[in-house]
XYZ file of C-alpha atoms in Angstrom:
338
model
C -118.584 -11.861 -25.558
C -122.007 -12.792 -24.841
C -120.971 -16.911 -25.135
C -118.429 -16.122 -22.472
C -120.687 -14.339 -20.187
C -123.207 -17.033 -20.145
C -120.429 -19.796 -19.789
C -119.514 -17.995 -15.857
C -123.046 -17.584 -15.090
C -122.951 -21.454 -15.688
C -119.982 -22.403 -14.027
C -120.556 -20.292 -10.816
C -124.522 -21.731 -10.517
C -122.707 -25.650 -10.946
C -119.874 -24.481 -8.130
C -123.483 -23.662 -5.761
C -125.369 -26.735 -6.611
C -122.630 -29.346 -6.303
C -120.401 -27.842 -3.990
C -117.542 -27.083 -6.238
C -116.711 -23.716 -4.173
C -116.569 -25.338 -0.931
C -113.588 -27.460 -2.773
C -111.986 -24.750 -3.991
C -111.550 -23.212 -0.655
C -110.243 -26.646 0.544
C -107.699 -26.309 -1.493
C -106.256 -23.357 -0.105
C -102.429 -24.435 1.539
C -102.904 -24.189 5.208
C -100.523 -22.700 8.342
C -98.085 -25.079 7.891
C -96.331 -24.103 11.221
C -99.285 -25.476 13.031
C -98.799 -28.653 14.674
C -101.265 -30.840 16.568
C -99.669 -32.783 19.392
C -101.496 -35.144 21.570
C -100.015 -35.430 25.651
C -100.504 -38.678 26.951
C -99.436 -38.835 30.422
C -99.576 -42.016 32.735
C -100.836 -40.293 35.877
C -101.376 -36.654 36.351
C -101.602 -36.880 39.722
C -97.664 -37.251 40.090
C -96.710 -33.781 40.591
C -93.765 -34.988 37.696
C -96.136 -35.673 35.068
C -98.122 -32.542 35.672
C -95.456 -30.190 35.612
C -93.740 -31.332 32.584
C -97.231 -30.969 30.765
C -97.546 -27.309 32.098
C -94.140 -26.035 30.842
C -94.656 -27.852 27.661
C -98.006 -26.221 27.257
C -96.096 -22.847 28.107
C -93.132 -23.389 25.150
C -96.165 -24.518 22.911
C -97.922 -21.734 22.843
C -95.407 -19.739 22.049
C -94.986 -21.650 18.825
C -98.588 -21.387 18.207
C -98.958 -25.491 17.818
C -102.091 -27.184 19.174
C -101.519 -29.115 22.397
C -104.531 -31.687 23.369
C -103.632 -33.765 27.023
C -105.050 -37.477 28.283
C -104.746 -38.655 31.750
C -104.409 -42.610 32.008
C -105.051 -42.007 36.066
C -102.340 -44.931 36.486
C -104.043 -47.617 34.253
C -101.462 -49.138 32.300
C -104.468 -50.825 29.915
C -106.088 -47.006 29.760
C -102.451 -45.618 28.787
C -102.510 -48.090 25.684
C -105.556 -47.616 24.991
C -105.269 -43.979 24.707
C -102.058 -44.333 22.728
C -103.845 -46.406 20.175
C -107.049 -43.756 19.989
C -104.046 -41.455 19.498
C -102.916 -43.025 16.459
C -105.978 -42.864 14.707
C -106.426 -39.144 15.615
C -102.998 -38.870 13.381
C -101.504 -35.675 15.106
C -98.000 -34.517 14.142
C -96.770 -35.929 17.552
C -97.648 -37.690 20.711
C -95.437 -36.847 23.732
C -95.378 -40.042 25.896
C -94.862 -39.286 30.026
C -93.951 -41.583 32.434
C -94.661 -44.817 31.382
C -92.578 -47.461 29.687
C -93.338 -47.615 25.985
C -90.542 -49.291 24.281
C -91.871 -52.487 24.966
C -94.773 -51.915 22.525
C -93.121 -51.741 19.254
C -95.886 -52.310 17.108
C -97.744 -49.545 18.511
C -94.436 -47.283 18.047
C -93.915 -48.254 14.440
C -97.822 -47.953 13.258
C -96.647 -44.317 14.485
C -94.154 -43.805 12.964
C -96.194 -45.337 9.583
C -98.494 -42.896 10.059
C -95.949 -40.018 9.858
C -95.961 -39.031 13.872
C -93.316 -37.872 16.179
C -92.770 -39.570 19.271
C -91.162 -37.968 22.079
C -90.766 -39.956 25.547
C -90.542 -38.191 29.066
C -88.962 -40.894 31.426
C -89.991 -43.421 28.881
C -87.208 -45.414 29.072
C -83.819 -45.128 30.817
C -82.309 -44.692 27.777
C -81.641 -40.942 26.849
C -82.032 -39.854 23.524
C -83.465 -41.954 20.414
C -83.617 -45.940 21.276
C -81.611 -48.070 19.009
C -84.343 -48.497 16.744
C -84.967 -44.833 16.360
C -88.994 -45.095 17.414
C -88.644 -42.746 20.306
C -86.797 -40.072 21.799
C -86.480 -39.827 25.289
C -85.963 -36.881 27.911
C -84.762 -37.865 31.118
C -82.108 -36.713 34.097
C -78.660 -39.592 33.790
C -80.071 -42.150 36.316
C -76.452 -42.608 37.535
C -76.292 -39.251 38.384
C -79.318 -39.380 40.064
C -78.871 -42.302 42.138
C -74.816 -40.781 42.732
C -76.190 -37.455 44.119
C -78.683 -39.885 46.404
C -75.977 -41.751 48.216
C -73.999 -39.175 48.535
C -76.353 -37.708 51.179
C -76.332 -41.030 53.045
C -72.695 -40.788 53.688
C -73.409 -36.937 54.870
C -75.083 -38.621 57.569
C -72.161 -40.439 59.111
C -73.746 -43.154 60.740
C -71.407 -46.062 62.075
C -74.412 -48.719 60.981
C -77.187 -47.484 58.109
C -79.480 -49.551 57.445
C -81.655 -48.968 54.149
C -84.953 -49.566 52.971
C -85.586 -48.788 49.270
C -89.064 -48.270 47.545
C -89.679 -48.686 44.224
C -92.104 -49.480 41.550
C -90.978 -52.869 39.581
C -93.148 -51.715 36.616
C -90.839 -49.186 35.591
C -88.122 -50.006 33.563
C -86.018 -46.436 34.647
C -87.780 -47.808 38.174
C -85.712 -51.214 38.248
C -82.742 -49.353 36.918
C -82.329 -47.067 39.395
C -82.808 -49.723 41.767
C -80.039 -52.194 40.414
C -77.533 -48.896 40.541
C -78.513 -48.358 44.147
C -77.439 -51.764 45.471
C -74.483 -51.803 43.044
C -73.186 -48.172 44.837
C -74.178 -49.213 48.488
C -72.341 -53.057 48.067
C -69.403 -50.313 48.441
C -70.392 -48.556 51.398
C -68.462 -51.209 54.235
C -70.546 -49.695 56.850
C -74.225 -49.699 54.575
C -76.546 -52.423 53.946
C -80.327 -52.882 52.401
C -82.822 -54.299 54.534
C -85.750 -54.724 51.984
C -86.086 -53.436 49.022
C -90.313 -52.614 48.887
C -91.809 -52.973 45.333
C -95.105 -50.341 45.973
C -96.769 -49.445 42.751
C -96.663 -45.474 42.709
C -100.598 -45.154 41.423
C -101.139 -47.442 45.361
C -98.833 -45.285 47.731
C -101.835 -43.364 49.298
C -103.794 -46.561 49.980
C -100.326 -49.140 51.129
C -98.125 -46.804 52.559
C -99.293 -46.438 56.080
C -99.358 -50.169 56.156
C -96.079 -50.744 54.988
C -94.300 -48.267 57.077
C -95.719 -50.094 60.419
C -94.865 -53.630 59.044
C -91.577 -52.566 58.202
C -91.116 -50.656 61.995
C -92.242 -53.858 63.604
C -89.648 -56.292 61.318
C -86.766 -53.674 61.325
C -86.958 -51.748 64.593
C -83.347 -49.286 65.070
C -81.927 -51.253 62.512
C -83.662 -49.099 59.711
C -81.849 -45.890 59.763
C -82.283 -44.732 55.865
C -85.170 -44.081 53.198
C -84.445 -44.590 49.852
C -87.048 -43.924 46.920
C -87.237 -43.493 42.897
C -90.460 -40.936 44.257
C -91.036 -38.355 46.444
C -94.728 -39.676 46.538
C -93.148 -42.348 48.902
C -92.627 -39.703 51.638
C -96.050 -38.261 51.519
C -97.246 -40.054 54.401
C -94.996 -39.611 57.228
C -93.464 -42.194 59.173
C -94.422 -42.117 62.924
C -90.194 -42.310 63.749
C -88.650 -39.156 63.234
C -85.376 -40.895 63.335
C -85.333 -42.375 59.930
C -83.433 -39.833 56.999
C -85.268 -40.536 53.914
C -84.192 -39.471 50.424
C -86.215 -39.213 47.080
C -83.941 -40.783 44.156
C -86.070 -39.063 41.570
C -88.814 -35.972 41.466
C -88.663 -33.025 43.176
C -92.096 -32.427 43.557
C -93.597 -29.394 45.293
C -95.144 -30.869 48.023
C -91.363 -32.425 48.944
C -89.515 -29.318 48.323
C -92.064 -27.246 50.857
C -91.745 -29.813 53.499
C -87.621 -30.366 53.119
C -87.919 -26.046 53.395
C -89.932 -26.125 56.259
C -87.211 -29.011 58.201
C -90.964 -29.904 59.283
C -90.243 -34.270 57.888
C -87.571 -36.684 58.075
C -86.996 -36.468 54.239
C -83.392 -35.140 54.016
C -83.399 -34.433 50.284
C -84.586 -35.196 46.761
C -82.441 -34.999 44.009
C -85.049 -33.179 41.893
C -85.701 -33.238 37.595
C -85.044 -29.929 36.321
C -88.644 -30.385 34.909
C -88.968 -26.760 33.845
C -86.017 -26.988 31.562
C -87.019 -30.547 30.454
C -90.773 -29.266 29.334
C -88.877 -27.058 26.870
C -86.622 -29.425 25.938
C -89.651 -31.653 24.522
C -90.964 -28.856 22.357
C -87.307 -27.871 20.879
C -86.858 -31.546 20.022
C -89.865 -31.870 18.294
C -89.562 -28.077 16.712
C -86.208 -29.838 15.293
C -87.885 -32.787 13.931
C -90.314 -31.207 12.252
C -87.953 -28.728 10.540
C -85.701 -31.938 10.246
C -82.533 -30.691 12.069
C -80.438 -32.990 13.230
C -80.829 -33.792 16.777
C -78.863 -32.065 19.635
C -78.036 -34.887 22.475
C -78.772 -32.782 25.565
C -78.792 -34.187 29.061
C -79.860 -32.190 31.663
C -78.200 -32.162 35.390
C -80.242 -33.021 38.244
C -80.698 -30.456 40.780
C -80.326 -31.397 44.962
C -82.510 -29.862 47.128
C -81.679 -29.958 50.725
C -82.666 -27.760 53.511
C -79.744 -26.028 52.922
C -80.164 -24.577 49.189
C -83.807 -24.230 49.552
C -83.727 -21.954 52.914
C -82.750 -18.868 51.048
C -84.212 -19.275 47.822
C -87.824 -19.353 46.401
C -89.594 -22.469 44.690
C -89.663 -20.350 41.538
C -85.644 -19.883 41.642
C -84.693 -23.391 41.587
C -84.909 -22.797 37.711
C -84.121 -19.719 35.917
C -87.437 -19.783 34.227
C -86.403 -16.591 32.547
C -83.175 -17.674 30.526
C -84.589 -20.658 29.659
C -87.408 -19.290 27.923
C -84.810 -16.888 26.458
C -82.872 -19.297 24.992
C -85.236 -21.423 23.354
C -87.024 -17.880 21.774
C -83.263 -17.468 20.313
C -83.366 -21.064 18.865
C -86.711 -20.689 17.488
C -86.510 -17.359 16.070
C -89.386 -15.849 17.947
C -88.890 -12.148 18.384
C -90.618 -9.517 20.939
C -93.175 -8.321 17.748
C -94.321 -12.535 17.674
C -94.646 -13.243 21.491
């Protein structure tokens, strides 16, 4: 008896002098539910970005993961750079938003080597995983998008339109929507495109002004439509109020107050249900992680014209409401866990 007593005074002083206890406590399994998840987004200061990150935040919570965010303020060497930092921080998951990452496959692989989940957020035009299964994307059909876009040029019923389209050639999705816009107005007998303006998104504030008066002075009447992958594009206003402009992508707020108000020439934008799609990241990587097999969902676009937005409020273009409802239901999360 007395042997045994002194033999746990010895082991506990040993566990206090070399640190043994601190191990043992390190040992204990942690919350496995928990989930760190690192939000790189190119630019924060598209209203896109931003939003997405904000209703991801909001489904995160719920499902009590860690959520940490980087801004790459438009720097295409700070995005990578912060997406290799990333890696080495070894989260469960990086979310990728709006930038083109396919291109960098080593950086997607040494990911996916290090055991982390990579969801994309206009990452590519492709929806879903990419064909070598690095990435899965969220994004709106561009086709649909760009279908809903011409659509409202017809509304117009011009005899002659005459287009300008601005875009941002260092975007994949970008270029893609801008190859399906000349291959749908090529049908249009009484439609043609007078330049198409490459304008990085990150230098709209500082070009645009510019570029609208060079493209008055070169174009005159004959420029009777706006196309553009952004609403950023219509942020500055041109000084004709004659020219219908339409965002081919977005649906940011400062658009949908001004296309409210009837206060711009922007007709429309044919908006992201980004609510919707910020809950959409966390349920596909809640279904990774419990590796489910993947649900292929694409999401509609939503138009927003002066006419659906004059009776409605900016908080009713999504039914916030059932969509949190639904994705509660999927994850299990009853009233007692909110």
């Amino acid at each position: 008896m007395r042997l045994n007593f002194l033999k746990n005074i010895i082991f506990l002083f040993l566990c206090l002098v070399l640190g043994l206890s601190s191990q043992v406590e390190a040992q204990i399994p942690e919350n496995k539910s928990t989930k760190n998840v690192l939000f790189i987004g190119y630019d924060f200061k598209n209203g896109g970005i931003s939003k997405v990150f904000r209703s991801f935040e909001e489904a995160v919570d719920l499902l009590k993961w860690n959520v940490k965010k980087k801004d790459a303020d438009g720097d295409v060497k700070q995005f990578l750079n912060l997406f290799r930092e990333g890696i080495l921080e070894k989260p469960n998951a990086i979310v990728i938003a709006g930038h083109q990452i396919d291109s960098e496959e080593k950086l997607l692989i040494e990911a996916k080597k290090n055991n982390i989940k990579l969801i994309g957020w206009h990452a590519n035009e492709v929806i879903g995983f990419d064909k070598n299964k690095l990435i899965y994307n969220i994004t709106t059909d561009p086709k649909d998008v760009i279908n809903l876009a011409i659509e409202q040029v017809y509304k117009t019923k011009l005899k002659n339109v005459g287009i300008v389209v601005f875009t941002d050639n260092q975007f994949k999705i970008a270029r893609y929507k801008t190859e399906l816009i000349q291959h749908e107005i090529k049908k249009c007998k009484f439609c043609h495109i007078l330049k198409i303006v490459d304008l990085p998104i990150a230098s709209v504030e500082n070009l645009m002004r510019t570029e609208i008066n060079k493209l008055n002075d070169e174009f005159k009447n004959k420029w009777t439509h706006s196309i553009a992958i952004n609403d950023i594009y219509f942020d500055i206003e041109n000084p004709r109020n004659d020219i219908i402009s339409i965002a081919a992508g977005d649906g940011s707020l400062k658009a949908i107050r001004r296309i409210k108000k009837g206060s711009t020439q922007q007709y429309a934008t044919i908006a992201e249900p980004i609510y919707a799609q910020g809950w959409q990241i966390a349920n596909e990587l809640y279904l990774q992680f419990k590796l489910q097999k993947d649900v292929k969902v694409i999401l509609e676009p939503i138009l927003l014209d002066r006419f659906f937005l004059k009776n409605i409020q900016e908080t009713q273009i999504e039914p916030a409401a059932s969509i949190r409802e639904k994705y509660k239901q999927v994850w299990g999360i009853t009233q007692s866990q909110k």
